[in-house]
mmCIF file of C-alpha atoms in Angstrom:
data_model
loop_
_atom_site.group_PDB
_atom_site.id
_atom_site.type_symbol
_atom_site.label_atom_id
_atom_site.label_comp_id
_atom_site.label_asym_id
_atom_site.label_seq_id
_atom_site.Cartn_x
_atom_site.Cartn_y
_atom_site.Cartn_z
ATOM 1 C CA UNK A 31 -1.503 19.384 -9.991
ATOM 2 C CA UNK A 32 1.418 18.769 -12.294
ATOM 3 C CA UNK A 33 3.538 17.839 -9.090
ATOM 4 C CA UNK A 34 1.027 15.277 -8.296
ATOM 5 C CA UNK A 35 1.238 13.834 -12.428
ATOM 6 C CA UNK A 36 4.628 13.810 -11.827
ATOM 7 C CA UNK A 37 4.673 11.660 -8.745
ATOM 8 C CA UNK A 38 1.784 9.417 -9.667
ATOM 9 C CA UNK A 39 3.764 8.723 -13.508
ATOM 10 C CA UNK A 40 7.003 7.934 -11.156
ATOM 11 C CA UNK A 41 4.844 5.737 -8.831
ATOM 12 C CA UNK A 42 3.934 4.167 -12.338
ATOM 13 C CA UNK A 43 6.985 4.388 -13.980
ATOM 14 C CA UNK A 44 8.636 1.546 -11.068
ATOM 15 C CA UNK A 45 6.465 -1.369 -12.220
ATOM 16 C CA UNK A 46 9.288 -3.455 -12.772
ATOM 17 C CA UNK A 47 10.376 -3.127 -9.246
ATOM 18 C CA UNK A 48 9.978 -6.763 -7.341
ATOM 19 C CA UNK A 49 9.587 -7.586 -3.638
ATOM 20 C CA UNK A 50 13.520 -8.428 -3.803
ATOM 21 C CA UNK A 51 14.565 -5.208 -5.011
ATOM 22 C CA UNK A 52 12.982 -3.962 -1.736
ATOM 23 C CA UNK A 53 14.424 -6.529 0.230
ATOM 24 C CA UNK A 54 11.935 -8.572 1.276
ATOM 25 C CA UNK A 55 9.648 -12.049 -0.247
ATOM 26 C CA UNK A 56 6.557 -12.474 -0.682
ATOM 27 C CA UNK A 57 5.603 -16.694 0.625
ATOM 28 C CA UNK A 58 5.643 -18.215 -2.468
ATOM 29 C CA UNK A 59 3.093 -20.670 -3.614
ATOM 30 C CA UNK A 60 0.165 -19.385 -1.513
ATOM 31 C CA UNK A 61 -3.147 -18.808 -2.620
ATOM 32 C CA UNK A 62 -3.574 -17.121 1.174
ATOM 33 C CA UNK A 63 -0.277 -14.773 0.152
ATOM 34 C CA UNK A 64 -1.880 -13.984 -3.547
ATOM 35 C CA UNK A 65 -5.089 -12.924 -1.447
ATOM 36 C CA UNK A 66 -3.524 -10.838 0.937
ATOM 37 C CA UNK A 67 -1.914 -8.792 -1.557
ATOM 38 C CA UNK A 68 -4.678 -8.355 -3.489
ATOM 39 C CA UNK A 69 -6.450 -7.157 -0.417
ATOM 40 C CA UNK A 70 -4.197 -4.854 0.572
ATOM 41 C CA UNK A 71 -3.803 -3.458 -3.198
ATOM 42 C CA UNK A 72 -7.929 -3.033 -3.399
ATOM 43 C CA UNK A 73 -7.457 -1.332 0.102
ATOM 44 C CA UNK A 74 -5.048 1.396 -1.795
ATOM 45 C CA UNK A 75 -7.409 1.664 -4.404
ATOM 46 C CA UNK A 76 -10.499 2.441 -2.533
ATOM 47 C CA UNK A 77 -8.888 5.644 -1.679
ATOM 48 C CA UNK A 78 -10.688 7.483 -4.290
ATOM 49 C CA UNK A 79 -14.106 6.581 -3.025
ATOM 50 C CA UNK A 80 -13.520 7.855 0.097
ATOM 51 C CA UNK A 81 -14.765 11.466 0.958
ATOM 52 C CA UNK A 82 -14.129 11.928 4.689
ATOM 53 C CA UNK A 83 -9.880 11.723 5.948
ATOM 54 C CA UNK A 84 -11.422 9.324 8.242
ATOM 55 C CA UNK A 85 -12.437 7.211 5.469
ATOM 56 C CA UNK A 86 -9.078 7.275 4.032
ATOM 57 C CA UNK A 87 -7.581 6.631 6.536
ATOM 58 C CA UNK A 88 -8.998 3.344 7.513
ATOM 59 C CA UNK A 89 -8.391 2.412 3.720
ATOM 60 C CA UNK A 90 -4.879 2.870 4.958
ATOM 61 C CA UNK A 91 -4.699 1.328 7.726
ATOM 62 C CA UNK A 92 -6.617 -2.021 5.932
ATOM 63 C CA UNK A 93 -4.254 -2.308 3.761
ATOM 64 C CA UNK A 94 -1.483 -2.137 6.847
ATOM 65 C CA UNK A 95 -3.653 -5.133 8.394
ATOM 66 C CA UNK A 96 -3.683 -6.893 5.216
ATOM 67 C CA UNK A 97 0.294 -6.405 4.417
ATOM 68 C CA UNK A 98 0.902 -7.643 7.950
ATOM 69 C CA UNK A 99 -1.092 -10.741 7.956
ATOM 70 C CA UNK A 100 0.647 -11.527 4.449
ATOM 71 C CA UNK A 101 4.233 -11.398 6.437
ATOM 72 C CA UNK A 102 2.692 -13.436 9.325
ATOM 73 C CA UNK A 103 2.237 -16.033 6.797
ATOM 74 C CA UNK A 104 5.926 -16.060 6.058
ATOM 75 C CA UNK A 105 7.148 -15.606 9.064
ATOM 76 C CA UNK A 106 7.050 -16.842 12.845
ATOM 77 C CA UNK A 107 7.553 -13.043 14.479
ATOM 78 C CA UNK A 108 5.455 -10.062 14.761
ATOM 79 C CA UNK A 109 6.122 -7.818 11.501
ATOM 80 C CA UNK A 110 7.490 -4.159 12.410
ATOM 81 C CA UNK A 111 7.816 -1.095 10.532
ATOM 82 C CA UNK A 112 11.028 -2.219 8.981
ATOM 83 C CA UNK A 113 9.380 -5.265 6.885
ATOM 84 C CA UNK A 114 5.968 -3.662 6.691
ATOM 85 C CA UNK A 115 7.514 0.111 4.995
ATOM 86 C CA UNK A 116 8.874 -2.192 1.652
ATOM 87 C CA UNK A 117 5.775 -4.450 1.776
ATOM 88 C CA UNK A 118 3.559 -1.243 1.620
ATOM 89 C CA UNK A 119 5.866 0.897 -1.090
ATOM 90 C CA UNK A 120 5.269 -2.322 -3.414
ATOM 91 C CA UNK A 121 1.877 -2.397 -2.794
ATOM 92 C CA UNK A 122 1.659 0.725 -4.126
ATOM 93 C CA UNK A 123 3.771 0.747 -6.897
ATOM 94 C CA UNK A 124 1.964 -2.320 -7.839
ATOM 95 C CA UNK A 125 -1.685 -0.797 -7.357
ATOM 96 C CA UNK A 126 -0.502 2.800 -8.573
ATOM 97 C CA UNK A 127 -3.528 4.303 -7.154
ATOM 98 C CA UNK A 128 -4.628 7.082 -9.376
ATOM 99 C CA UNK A 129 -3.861 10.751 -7.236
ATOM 100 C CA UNK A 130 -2.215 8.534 -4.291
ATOM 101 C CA UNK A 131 -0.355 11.830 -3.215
ATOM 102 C CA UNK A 132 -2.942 14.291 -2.757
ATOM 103 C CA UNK A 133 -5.320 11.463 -1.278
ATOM 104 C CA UNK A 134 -2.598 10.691 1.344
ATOM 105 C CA UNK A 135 -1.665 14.319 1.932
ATOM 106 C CA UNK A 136 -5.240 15.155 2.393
ATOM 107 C CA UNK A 137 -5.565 12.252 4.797
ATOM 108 C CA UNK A 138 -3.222 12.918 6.924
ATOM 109 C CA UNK A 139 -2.943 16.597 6.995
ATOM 110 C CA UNK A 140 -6.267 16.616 8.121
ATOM 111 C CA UNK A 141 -5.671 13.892 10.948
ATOM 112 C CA UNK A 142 -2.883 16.128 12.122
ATOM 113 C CA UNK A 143 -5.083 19.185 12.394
ATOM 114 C CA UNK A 144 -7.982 17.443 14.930
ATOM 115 C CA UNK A 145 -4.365 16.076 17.247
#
């Protein structure tokens, strides 16, 4: 437990962080970009109303969908996991889901247990 208040306050602790310190932007002066974000931020957040890993998981995995229609609307080409890894470690610094770390290693431990 206190390793998991320790990551969650560091999680919190990088609000200051902006989509440029990650190297990417966000498209600017887009009501479709400010939605998309805040999609893929609620996605994060729904976390702790999930019970089953399955649950979670798709929580994840909407707020992937979400981050990667957000790029598409900056750019011409298919995002990859090299622009959607800094879009998604902003979205959660942003959202700072409350327990993100044992919600994620709950998710996917179990995941990799039915593989």
């Amino acid at each position: 437990r206190v390793k998991n208040d320790a990551i969650d306050n560091k999680i919190r602790s990088l609000h200051w962080m902006l989509p440029k310190h990650l190297d990417f932007a966000l498209p600017s002066d887009n009501e479709n970009s400010d939605r998309q974000l805040a999609l893929a931020q609620y996605y994060l957040l729904e976390l702790n109303k999930k019970r089953s890993p399955h649950d979670k998981i798709a929580c994840i995995v909407l707020c992937c969908k979400a981050l990667h229609e957000l790029f598409n609307l900056a750019h011409e080409k298919a995002a990859g996991a090299d622009e959607l890894l800094p879009m998604l470690i902003y979205t959660i610094i942003v959202a700072a889901p409350p327990t993100c770390t044992p919600q994620l290693s709950t998710s996917t431990g179990s995941s990799l247990k039915k593989s």
